[in-house]
Amino acid sequence: MGRIVQKYGGSSVADAESIKRVARRIARSRADGNDVIIVISAMGDTTDELMDLALQVSPQPKSRELDMLLTTGERQSAALLAMALSDLGVDAVSYTGSQAGVITTPTHGNARIIDITPGRVEAALQQGNVAIVAGFQGVSQTTKDVTTLGRGASDTTAVALAAALGADYCEIYTDVDGVYTADPRIVPSARRITQVGYEDMMELAACGAKILHLRCVEYARRENVAVHVRSSFTDKPGTWVRAHEDISKDSTMEEAIITGVTHDRGEAKITIVGVPDQVGEAAAIFTAVAEKDINIDMIVQNVSRLSDVSTDISFTLPMSDGAKAIRALEEIKDRVGFREVLYDDQVGKVSAVGVGMRSHPGVTATFFAALAKEGVNLQMISTSEIRISVVVGVDDVDRAVRAAHTAFGLDATQEAVVYAGTGR
Ligand code: ADP
Ligand code: ASP
Ligand code: MG
């Protein structure tokens, strides 16, 4: 008898029939004698549809009201799942994030969990219920308002609850058989990874592998929660995400140099042209952007050898922050004295990730040669100890991912299965 947190993503509960299918699966876990806590996402594309609706009503909806609206998606599926379980003779109670004690910062749209006080969930479990918690949401104790934790963040709710409730592990149920060496929708020959360390998984998530929310992996690492990513459509084992030292050493396979290839089409590139080449200019530019709470990613600056008076600075940022960043930069343009700001959202980032590359030279050369052979032009390059990322034209992304995947010897002979529809 154990205690398990299970999270079901939107693609696993897309319609009434799927909710009943998931309920049968939960009933089996409960019948095995486990305490079961469920974290549920909104059904299918509900969150996107609610967002579209908001934008039809108001082009720039107030973030507080947007959170009030978006949190209803998870509330809906939580209540429906409780009904389906009850019909199977399983006692279940649904809770909003706030009722479940998910306490967050007051920031709307991207709040962070700062504490979990799961008194009601614990009491429900003690009374023999399955506790169902609406994912992706919480409440701020300072503003008393409902918040959301960012797109895809039901994963984070699940791991945070697993840590707070002392669960044995956290299962993330989705529409693929686990974490793959690339997105199986783009690379059908992608290979399922049986076990992956937190560090690799964090980098994969940060570079666009949307199978797990980044903060969920950060949380799991901090609290040492083992996460099992698997399909809700089969009983196959998936991918275990755990500390590197806990990964079983019985495997005779040599550690891979590259764990996976990821892509991200959600970023845009800003180029500031003609920045005076003097001390303090970069500081002024990035302070203006930071003051708007915008996270920047890659930065490239190169003083032109031809002109010794000015330089261009390019950086990438989430596309959703593009307009805000342009406004902030236009405001300081005359003071800083640069010439113009260019914006390009027809780009994508492709990354090769792997802790194994620390001790292996030549990874960059293999990556760039594979892209060159495909005729892919590199607009920006950035590297870390365990990652190489490039920015390419958006139409080159798929080809670049496939070419790199093959070049690193990651192709499997079997095709990966995506069980749900196309999703958004
Ligand atoms: P859920 O609705 O269960 O939260 P998501 O759509 O958020 O599901 O995440 C699952 C999807 O993530 C898969 O369908 C797959 O297309 C995509 N994906 C991207 N990168 C990877 C990867 N490296 N391994 C597995 N899936 C990936
Ligand atoms: N429903 C939310 C989203 O679509 C949260 C989640 O599914 O994890 O982003
Ligand atoms: Mg998800």
Tab-separated table of C-alpha atoms and ligand atoms in Angstrom:
chain	number	residue	atom	x	y	z
A	1	MET	CA	0.000	0.000	0.000
A	2	GLY	CA	1.403	3.308	-1.053
A	3	ARG	CA	0.554	6.878	-1.793
A	4	ILE	CA	0.589	8.026	-5.412
A	5	VAL	CA	-0.069	11.327	-7.131
A	6	GLN	CA	-1.328	10.887	-10.710
A	7	LYS	CA	-1.660	13.786	-13.141
A	8	TYR	CA	-3.777	13.468	-16.278
A	9	GLY	CA	-3.119	15.993	-19.047
A	10	GLY	CA	-5.727	17.627	-21.262
A	11	SER	CA	-5.171	15.161	-24.104
A	12	SER	CA	-6.051	12.284	-21.729
A	13	VAL	CA	-9.402	13.833	-20.750
A	14	ALA	CA	-10.516	15.378	-24.032
A	15	ASP	CA	-14.166	14.208	-23.860
A	16	ALA	CA	-16.715	12.468	-21.624
A	17	GLU	CA	-15.640	8.998	-22.767
A	18	SER	CA	-11.986	9.745	-21.938
A	19	ILE	CA	-12.957	10.968	-18.485
A	20	LYS	CA	-14.698	7.644	-17.873
A	21	ARG	CA	-11.649	5.764	-19.204
A	22	VAL	CA	-9.352	7.681	-16.841
A	23	ALA	CA	-11.790	7.051	-13.963
A	24	ARG	CA	-11.531	3.288	-14.587
A	25	ARG	CA	-7.758	3.523	-14.451
A	26	ILE	CA	-7.878	5.462	-11.167
A	27	ALA	CA	-10.342	2.925	-9.732
A	28	ARG	CA	-7.777	0.186	-10.412
A	29	SER	CA	-5.022	2.096	-8.575
A	30	ARG	CA	-7.384	2.624	-5.657
A	31	ALA	CA	-8.391	-1.063	-5.641
A	32	ASP	CA	-4.691	-1.921	-5.283
A	33	GLY	CA	-4.959	-0.286	-1.864
A	34	ASN	CA	-3.149	2.958	-2.630
A	35	ASP	CA	-3.949	6.440	-1.392
A	36	VAL	CA	-4.593	8.215	-4.670
A	37	ILE	CA	-4.360	11.948	-5.316
A	38	ILE	CA	-5.308	13.098	-8.809
A	39	VAL	CA	-4.246	16.330	-10.450
A	40	ILE	CA	-6.280	17.076	-13.522
A	41	SER	CA	-5.873	19.414	-16.511
A	42	ALA	CA	-8.644	21.109	-18.430
A	43	MET	CA	-10.312	18.945	-21.092
A	44	GLY	CA	-8.568	18.934	-24.497
A	45	ASP	CA	-8.107	22.457	-25.862
A	46	THR	CA	-10.338	24.108	-23.245
A	47	THR	CA	-7.661	26.505	-21.976
A	48	ASP	CA	-6.926	27.719	-25.527
A	49	GLU	CA	-10.638	28.090	-26.224
A	50	LEU	CA	-11.175	30.140	-23.058
A	51	MET	CA	-8.230	32.318	-24.023
A	52	ASP	CA	-9.686	32.868	-27.524
A	53	LEU	CA	-13.000	33.806	-25.975
A	54	ALA	CA	-11.364	36.335	-23.672
A	55	LEU	CA	-9.559	37.945	-26.611
A	56	GLN	CA	-12.833	38.210	-28.536
A	57	VAL	CA	-14.308	40.151	-25.648
A	58	SER	CA	-11.262	42.281	-24.898
A	59	PRO	CA	-7.969	42.585	-26.810
A	60	GLN	CA	-5.972	43.001	-23.608
A	61	PRO	CA	-7.915	41.292	-20.843
A	62	LYS	CA	-7.019	42.113	-17.246
A	63	SER	CA	-4.730	39.378	-15.965
A	64	ARG	CA	-6.772	38.898	-12.783
A	65	GLU	CA	-9.945	38.245	-14.769
A	66	LEU	CA	-8.087	36.006	-17.219
A	67	ASP	CA	-7.018	33.830	-14.292
A	68	MET	CA	-10.591	33.746	-12.979
A	69	LEU	CA	-11.658	32.507	-16.406
A	70	LEU	CA	-8.856	30.033	-17.182
A	71	THR	CA	-9.048	28.283	-13.805
A	72	THR	CA	-12.607	27.190	-14.605
A	73	GLY	CA	-11.261	24.685	-17.180
A	74	GLU	CA	-9.567	22.548	-14.530
A	75	ARG	CA	-12.443	23.000	-12.121
A	76	GLN	CA	-14.780	21.534	-14.748
A	77	SER	CA	-12.716	18.413	-15.394
A	78	ALA	CA	-12.071	17.859	-11.667
A	79	ALA	CA	-15.792	17.841	-10.876
A	80	LEU	CA	-16.619	15.627	-13.883
A	81	LEU	CA	-13.960	13.112	-12.881
A	82	ALA	CA	-15.336	12.964	-9.334
A	83	MET	CA	-18.773	12.165	-10.793
A	84	ALA	CA	-17.367	9.420	-13.033
A	85	LEU	CA	-15.477	7.859	-10.105
A	86	SER	CA	-18.524	7.964	-7.922
A	87	ASP	CA	-20.455	5.967	-10.560
A	88	LEU	CA	-17.752	3.303	-10.343
A	89	GLY	CA	-18.325	3.083	-6.585
A	90	VAL	CA	-15.137	5.008	-5.745
A	91	ASP	CA	-15.534	7.847	-3.246
A	92	ALA	CA	-13.922	10.963	-4.633
A	93	VAL	CA	-13.929	14.666	-3.800
A	94	SER	CA	-12.750	17.446	-6.105
A	95	TYR	CA	-10.945	20.603	-4.975
A	96	THR	CA	-9.872	23.832	-6.628
A	97	GLY	CA	-6.196	24.696	-6.215
A	98	SER	CA	-7.129	27.180	-3.529
A	99	GLN	CA	-9.180	24.605	-1.570
A	100	ALA	CA	-6.280	22.152	-1.850
A	101	GLY	CA	-3.946	24.708	-0.223
A	102	VAL	CA	-1.819	25.642	-3.225
A	103	ILE	CA	-0.416	29.015	-2.097
A	104	THR	CA	1.309	31.104	-4.744
A	105	THR	CA	2.915	34.466	-5.401
A	106	PRO	CA	0.366	37.125	-6.475
A	107	THR	CA	1.598	37.322	-10.120
A	108	HIS	CA	-1.232	36.489	-12.479
A	109	GLY	CA	-0.573	34.159	-15.411
A	110	ASN	CA	2.777	32.917	-14.143
A	111	ALA	CA	2.546	32.575	-10.357
A	112	ARG	CA	4.993	30.428	-8.415
A	113	ILE	CA	3.984	27.976	-5.724
A	114	ILE	CA	5.408	29.165	-2.407
A	115	ASP	CA	3.670	26.753	-0.031
A	116	ILE	CA	1.240	23.857	0.031
A	117	THR	CA	-1.127	23.432	2.985
A	118	PRO	CA	-2.995	20.288	1.957
A	119	GLY	CA	-5.105	19.853	5.122
A	120	ARG	CA	-8.345	19.183	3.278
A	121	VAL	CA	-6.712	16.786	0.823
A	122	GLU	CA	-5.092	14.860	3.668
A	123	ALA	CA	-8.426	14.666	5.534
A	124	ALA	CA	-10.186	13.416	2.392
A	125	LEU	CA	-7.569	10.681	1.982
A	126	GLN	CA	-7.916	9.683	5.645
A	127	GLN	CA	-11.624	9.209	5.042
A	128	GLY	CA	-10.909	6.842	2.155
A	129	ASN	CA	-11.556	9.212	-0.717
A	130	VAL	CA	-9.667	9.770	-3.904
A	131	ALA	CA	-8.732	13.480	-3.768
A	132	ILE	CA	-8.938	15.303	-7.089
A	133	VAL	CA	-7.155	18.647	-7.375
A	134	ALA	CA	-7.646	21.129	-10.213
A	135	GLY	CA	-4.181	21.670	-11.699
A	136	PHE	CA	-2.423	24.849	-12.872
A	137	GLN	CA	-3.895	27.134	-10.200
A	138	GLY	CA	-3.537	28.431	-6.695
A	139	VAL	CA	-4.314	31.409	-4.521
A	140	SER	CA	-2.265	34.316	-3.235
A	141	GLN	CA	-2.536	34.954	0.490
A	142	THR	CA	-1.632	38.599	0.049
A	143	THR	CA	-4.212	39.501	-2.615
A	144	LYS	CA	-6.651	36.620	-1.836
A	145	ASP	CA	-6.981	36.241	-5.602
A	146	VAL	CA	-6.933	33.107	-7.694
A	147	THR	CA	-3.765	32.714	-9.792
A	148	THR	CA	-2.529	30.463	-12.600
A	149	LEU	CA	0.927	28.931	-12.746
A	150	GLY	CA	1.671	29.235	-16.491
A	151	ARG	CA	0.732	27.100	-19.478
A	152	GLY	CA	1.327	23.398	-18.947
A	153	ALA	CA	1.729	23.868	-15.202
A	154	SER	CA	-0.587	21.118	-13.972
A	155	ASP	CA	2.605	19.023	-14.007
A	156	THR	CA	4.000	21.404	-11.378
A	157	THR	CA	0.869	21.176	-9.220
A	158	ALA	CA	1.246	17.386	-9.257
A	159	VAL	CA	4.892	17.302	-8.195
A	160	ALA	CA	4.342	19.978	-5.538
A	161	LEU	CA	1.480	17.952	-4.043
A	162	ALA	CA	3.533	14.752	-4.212
A	163	ALA	CA	6.257	16.479	-2.181
A	164	ALA	CA	3.850	18.021	0.325
A	165	LEU	CA	1.895	14.784	0.858
A	166	GLY	CA	4.978	12.552	1.025
A	167	ALA	CA	3.867	10.457	-1.971
A	168	ASP	CA	6.050	7.536	-3.072
A	169	TYR	CA	6.239	8.992	-6.579
A	170	CYS	CA	4.340	11.125	-9.078
A	171	GLU	CA	2.893	9.729	-12.298
A	172	ILE	CA	2.392	12.121	-15.214
A	173	TYR	CA	-0.105	10.594	-17.657
A	174	THR	CA	-0.035	11.976	-21.179
A	175	ASP	CA	-0.579	11.013	-24.841
A	176	VAL	CA	2.859	9.531	-25.575
A	177	ASP	CA	4.733	6.627	-23.944
A	178	GLY	CA	7.205	8.819	-22.075
A	179	VAL	CA	10.005	11.280	-22.683
A	180	TYR	CA	11.516	10.797	-26.135
A	181	THR	CA	14.801	11.837	-27.696
A	182	ALA	CA	12.796	14.417	-29.707
A	183	ASP	CA	9.147	15.393	-30.110
A	184	PRO	CA	7.615	12.270	-31.736
A	185	ARG	CA	5.242	14.501	-33.699
A	186	ILE	CA	8.255	15.826	-35.599
A	187	VAL	CA	10.612	12.867	-35.416
A	188	PRO	CA	8.673	9.588	-35.783
A	189	SER	CA	11.923	7.673	-35.252
A	190	ALA	CA	12.411	9.283	-31.812
A	191	ARG	CA	13.363	6.810	-29.075
A	192	ARG	CA	11.749	6.527	-25.660
A	193	ILE	CA	14.201	7.254	-22.844
A	194	THR	CA	13.751	4.752	-19.998
A	195	GLN	CA	15.396	6.866	-17.289
A	196	VAL	CA	16.629	10.441	-17.251
A	197	GLY	CA	18.303	12.562	-14.567
A	198	TYR	CA	16.754	15.809	-13.302
A	199	GLU	CA	19.532	17.896	-14.790
A	200	ASP	CA	19.061	16.584	-18.346
A	201	MET	CA	15.288	16.769	-18.005
A	202	MET	CA	15.425	20.359	-16.786
A	203	GLU	CA	17.483	21.371	-19.780
A	204	LEU	CA	15.153	19.488	-22.183
A	205	ALA	CA	12.121	21.219	-20.645
A	206	ALA	CA	13.827	24.627	-20.672
A	207	CYS	CA	14.656	24.184	-24.358
A	208	GLY	CA	11.085	23.475	-25.444
A	209	ALA	CA	10.309	19.769	-24.817
A	210	LYS	CA	6.804	20.474	-23.585
A	211	ILE	CA	6.281	16.964	-22.247
A	212	LEU	CA	7.051	18.327	-18.741
A	213	HIS	CA	6.668	21.861	-17.391
A	214	LEU	CA	10.075	23.280	-16.452
A	215	ARG	CA	9.091	24.264	-12.928
A	216	CYS	CA	7.760	20.754	-12.332
A	217	VAL	CA	11.232	19.324	-12.964
A	218	GLU	CA	12.894	22.033	-10.837
A	219	TYR	CA	10.483	21.224	-8.021
A	220	ALA	CA	11.031	17.468	-8.384
A	221	ARG	CA	14.784	17.947	-8.180
A	222	ARG	CA	14.604	20.224	-5.155
A	223	GLU	CA	12.235	17.926	-3.252
A	224	ASN	CA	13.670	14.705	-4.709
A	225	VAL	CA	10.355	13.449	-6.106
A	226	ALA	CA	10.625	10.555	-8.581
A	227	VAL	CA	8.442	11.228	-11.635
A	228	HIS	CA	7.115	8.554	-13.982
A	229	VAL	CA	5.998	10.006	-17.339
A	230	ARG	CA	3.756	7.527	-19.180
A	231	SER	CA	0.774	7.127	-21.456
A	232	SER	CA	-2.779	7.069	-20.114
A	233	PHE	CA	-3.744	5.084	-23.218
A	234	THR	CA	-1.676	1.941	-22.440
A	235	ASP	CA	-0.131	0.087	-19.508
A	236	LYS	CA	3.400	0.334	-20.873
A	237	PRO	CA	6.149	1.612	-18.598
A	238	GLY	CA	7.262	5.124	-19.467
A	239	THR	CA	10.226	7.283	-18.475
A	240	TRP	CA	11.501	7.671	-14.908
A	241	VAL	CA	12.846	11.085	-14.058
A	242	ARG	CA	15.017	10.938	-10.947
A	243	ALA	CA	18.368	11.931	-9.463
A	244	HIS	CA	21.303	10.958	-11.643
A	245	GLU	CA	22.803	8.846	-8.872
A	246	ASP	CA	19.528	6.887	-8.477
A	247	ILE	CA	19.429	5.859	-12.121
A	248	SER	CA	19.945	2.120	-12.194
A	249	LYS	CA	23.437	1.187	-13.198
A	250	ASP	CA	22.551	-2.332	-14.350
A	251	SER	CA	22.104	-1.048	-17.873
A	252	THR	CA	25.058	-2.153	-19.947
A	253	MET	CA	24.517	0.730	-22.327
A	254	GLU	CA	27.180	3.360	-22.389
A	255	GLU	CA	25.868	6.729	-21.247
A	256	ALA	CA	24.590	8.694	-24.214
A	257	ILE	CA	26.442	11.858	-25.136
A	258	ILE	CA	23.247	13.529	-26.336
A	259	THR	CA	20.029	12.879	-24.413
A	260	GLY	CA	17.708	14.610	-26.837
A	261	VAL	CA	17.092	17.249	-29.477
A	262	THR	CA	14.425	19.847	-28.740
A	263	HIS	CA	12.798	22.714	-30.558
A	264	ASP	CA	10.919	25.822	-29.508
A	265	ARG	CA	8.796	27.928	-31.837
A	266	GLY	CA	7.592	30.191	-29.039
A	267	GLU	CA	10.449	32.688	-29.124
A	268	ALA	CA	11.079	35.829	-31.166
A	269	LYS	CA	14.300	37.667	-31.970
A	270	ILE	CA	14.890	41.366	-31.350
A	271	THR	CA	17.849	43.150	-32.914
A	272	ILE	CA	18.919	46.571	-31.702
A	273	VAL	CA	20.815	48.225	-34.501
A	274	GLY	CA	23.589	50.794	-34.082
A	275	VAL	CA	24.184	50.687	-30.328
A	276	PRO	CA	27.017	53.114	-29.417
A	277	ASP	CA	30.073	51.026	-28.493
A	278	GLN	CA	30.608	52.346	-24.981
A	279	VAL	CA	30.365	51.198	-21.379
A	280	GLY	CA	26.840	50.901	-19.919
A	281	GLU	CA	24.810	50.610	-23.124
A	282	ALA	CA	23.962	46.902	-22.722
A	283	ALA	CA	23.101	47.520	-19.079
A	284	ALA	CA	20.646	50.285	-20.036
A	285	ILE	CA	18.971	48.116	-22.676
A	286	PHE	CA	18.558	45.007	-20.566
A	287	THR	CA	17.465	46.993	-17.516
A	288	ALA	CA	14.622	48.469	-19.579
A	289	VAL	CA	13.554	44.966	-20.632
A	290	ALA	CA	13.931	43.490	-17.133
A	291	GLU	CA	11.792	46.259	-15.630
A	292	LYS	CA	8.904	44.913	-17.723
A	293	ASP	CA	9.399	41.463	-16.150
A	294	ILE	CA	10.516	39.931	-19.421
A	295	ASN	CA	12.806	36.903	-19.399
A	296	ILE	CA	15.364	36.982	-22.135
A	297	ASP	CA	17.120	33.935	-23.465
A	298	MET	CA	20.001	34.058	-25.968
A	299	ILE	CA	22.044	37.246	-26.434
A	300	VAL	CA	24.511	37.961	-29.205
A	301	GLN	CA	26.607	41.097	-29.473
A	302	ASN	CA	29.347	41.664	-31.937
A	303	VAL	CA	31.253	44.883	-32.420
A	304	SER	CA	31.650	45.380	-36.105
A	305	ARG	CA	35.268	45.370	-37.251
A	306	LEU	CA	34.262	47.800	-39.992
A	307	SER	CA	32.770	50.431	-37.753
A	308	ASP	CA	34.409	51.175	-34.428
A	309	VAL	CA	31.591	53.333	-33.144
A	310	SER	CA	28.598	51.058	-32.948
A	311	THR	CA	27.464	47.494	-32.490
A	312	ASP	CA	24.287	45.398	-32.966
A	313	ILE	CA	22.759	43.436	-30.100
A	314	SER	CA	20.308	40.586	-30.745
A	315	PHE	CA	18.417	38.616	-28.155
A	316	THR	CA	15.527	36.163	-28.007
A	317	LEU	CA	12.508	36.337	-25.731
A	318	PRO	CA	9.079	34.697	-25.427
A	319	MET	CA	6.967	35.753	-28.404
A	320	SER	CA	4.151	36.695	-26.026
A	321	ASP	CA	6.390	39.442	-24.574
A	322	GLY	CA	7.427	40.841	-27.977
A	323	ALA	CA	5.134	43.883	-28.114
A	324	LYS	CA	5.925	44.831	-24.503
A	325	ALA	CA	9.687	44.657	-25.136
A	326	ILE	CA	9.475	46.765	-28.306
A	327	ARG	CA	7.537	49.466	-26.420
A	328	ALA	CA	10.102	49.484	-23.606
A	329	LEU	CA	13.000	49.778	-26.067
A	330	GLU	CA	11.371	52.524	-28.136
A	331	GLU	CA	11.003	54.523	-24.910
A	332	ILE	CA	14.775	54.515	-24.239
A	333	LYS	CA	15.875	54.791	-27.877
A	334	ASP	CA	16.823	58.474	-27.863
A	335	ARG	CA	18.464	58.376	-24.450
A	336	VAL	CA	20.647	55.347	-25.267
A	337	GLY	CA	21.184	56.542	-28.810
A	338	PHE	CA	20.760	53.386	-30.884
A	339	ARG	CA	19.383	53.532	-34.412
A	340	GLU	CA	16.434	51.116	-34.573
A	341	VAL	CA	14.751	48.026	-33.126
A	342	LEU	CA	13.954	45.079	-35.433
A	343	TYR	CA	11.523	42.313	-34.500
A	344	ASP	CA	11.407	38.840	-36.068
A	345	ASP	CA	9.069	36.105	-34.888
A	346	GLN	CA	9.646	33.843	-37.883
A	347	VAL	CA	12.351	31.967	-35.999
A	348	GLY	CA	12.715	28.796	-33.958
A	349	LYS	CA	15.289	27.451	-31.554
A	350	VAL	CA	16.780	23.973	-31.947
A	351	SER	CA	18.889	22.533	-29.123
A	352	ALA	CA	20.974	19.437	-28.504
A	353	VAL	CA	20.988	18.545	-24.801
A	354	GLY	CA	23.010	16.058	-22.783
A	355	VAL	CA	25.158	15.971	-19.661
A	356	GLY	CA	27.331	13.511	-21.596
A	357	MET	CA	28.636	16.288	-23.847
A	358	ARG	CA	30.628	17.713	-20.911
A	359	SER	CA	33.322	15.153	-21.482
A	360	HIS	CA	33.047	14.755	-25.262
A	361	PRO	CA	34.554	17.164	-27.743
A	362	GLY	CA	33.193	17.442	-31.265
A	363	VAL	CA	29.485	17.624	-30.441
A	364	THR	CA	29.185	21.160	-31.805
A	365	ALA	CA	30.931	20.181	-35.029
A	366	THR	CA	28.585	17.201	-35.553
A	367	PHE	CA	25.535	19.392	-34.888
A	368	PHE	CA	26.559	22.217	-37.211
A	369	ALA	CA	27.684	19.838	-39.974
A	370	ALA	CA	24.291	18.091	-39.912
A	371	LEU	CA	22.491	21.428	-40.243
A	372	ALA	CA	24.815	22.638	-42.976
A	373	LYS	CA	24.157	19.473	-44.995
A	374	GLU	CA	20.440	20.340	-44.840
A	375	GLY	CA	21.165	23.890	-45.997
A	376	VAL	CA	19.958	25.366	-42.689
A	377	ASN	CA	21.301	28.839	-41.946
A	378	LEU	CA	22.221	29.608	-38.313
A	379	GLN	CA	21.107	33.038	-37.108
A	380	MET	CA	22.294	32.781	-33.506
A	381	ILE	CA	24.306	30.282	-31.492
A	382	SER	CA	24.575	29.778	-27.755
A	383	THR	CA	26.127	27.036	-25.682
A	384	SER	CA	26.344	25.858	-22.106
A	385	GLU	CA	28.181	22.935	-20.597
A	386	ILE	CA	25.305	20.573	-21.405
A	387	ARG	CA	23.519	22.276	-24.318
A	388	ILE	CA	24.029	23.768	-27.749
A	389	SER	CA	21.229	25.939	-29.146
A	390	VAL	CA	20.806	27.608	-32.499
A	391	VAL	CA	18.193	30.003	-33.813
A	392	VAL	CA	17.039	29.197	-37.363
A	393	GLY	CA	14.238	30.308	-39.673
A	394	VAL	CA	10.896	28.887	-38.573
A	395	ASP	CA	10.524	26.848	-41.769
A	396	ASP	CA	13.848	25.119	-41.120
A	397	VAL	CA	13.007	23.902	-37.601
A	398	ASP	CA	11.590	20.451	-38.423
A	399	ARG	CA	14.378	19.607	-40.875
A	400	ALA	CA	17.023	20.785	-38.432
A	401	VAL	CA	15.618	18.655	-35.591
A	402	ARG	CA	15.443	15.529	-37.757
A	403	ALA	CA	18.939	16.043	-39.171
A	404	ALA	CA	20.485	16.546	-35.719
A	405	HIS	CA	18.598	13.555	-34.306
A	406	THR	CA	19.996	11.315	-37.030
A	407	ALA	CA	23.495	12.777	-36.802
A	408	PHE	CA	23.672	12.011	-33.070
A	409	GLY	CA	22.646	8.395	-33.716
A	410	LEU	CA	19.376	8.700	-31.804
A	411	ASP	CA	17.014	7.210	-34.433
A	412	ALA	CA	15.078	4.116	-33.372
A	413	THR	CA	13.897	1.421	-35.760
A	414	GLN	CA	10.313	1.541	-34.436
A	415	GLU	CA	7.977	4.480	-34.933
A	416	ALA	CA	6.867	6.385	-31.824
A	417	VAL	CA	3.114	6.482	-31.188
A	418	VAL	CA	1.172	9.651	-30.408
A	419	TYR	CA	-2.166	8.431	-29.035
A	420	ALA	CA	-4.204	11.639	-28.982
A	421	GLY	CA	-5.148	13.962	-31.821
A	422	THR	CA	-3.010	16.763	-33.063
A	423	GLY	CA	-3.589	19.084	-30.096
A	424	ARG	CA	-2.709	22.756	-30.403
B	1	ADP	P1	-0.633	16.861	-21.743
B	1	ADP	O1	-1.946	17.273	-22.345
B	1	ADP	O2	-0.660	15.435	-21.288
B	1	ADP	O3	-0.110	17.808	-20.719
B	1	ADP	P2	1.313	17.951	-23.614
B	1	ADP	O4	0.744	18.259	-24.959
B	1	ADP	O5	1.561	19.067	-22.680
B	1	ADP	O6	0.383	16.824	-22.962
B	1	ADP	O7	2.679	17.139	-23.757
B	1	ADP	C1	2.730	15.956	-24.525
B	1	ADP	C2	3.282	16.269	-25.894
B	1	ADP	O8	4.617	16.743	-25.754
B	1	ADP	C3	3.412	15.073	-26.817
B	1	ADP	O9	2.228	14.814	-27.511
B	1	ADP	C4	4.568	15.473	-27.719
B	1	ADP	O10	4.097	15.917	-28.980
B	1	ADP	C5	5.217	16.655	-27.013
B	1	ADP	N1	6.659	16.508	-26.838
B	1	ADP	C6	7.572	17.485	-27.118
B	1	ADP	N2	8.803	17.047	-26.872
B	1	ADP	C7	8.704	15.777	-26.427
B	1	ADP	C8	9.650	14.797	-25.998
B	1	ADP	N3	10.952	15.051	-25.986
B	1	ADP	N4	9.193	13.591	-25.598
B	1	ADP	C9	7.861	13.340	-25.600
B	1	ADP	N5	6.926	14.218	-25.999
B	1	ADP	C10	7.332	15.426	-26.398
B	2	ASP	N1	-4.766	23.628	-18.845
B	2	ASP	C1	-3.513	24.320	-18.705
B	2	ASP	C2	-2.894	24.528	-20.056
B	2	ASP	O1	-3.449	24.108	-21.066
B	2	ASP	C3	-2.570	23.661	-17.753
B	2	ASP	C4	-2.144	22.257	-18.111
B	2	ASP	O2	-2.795	21.568	-18.895
B	2	ASP	O3	-1.148	21.798	-17.559
B	2	ASP	O4	-1.871	25.145	-20.157
B	3	MG	MG	1.399	19.319	-20.578
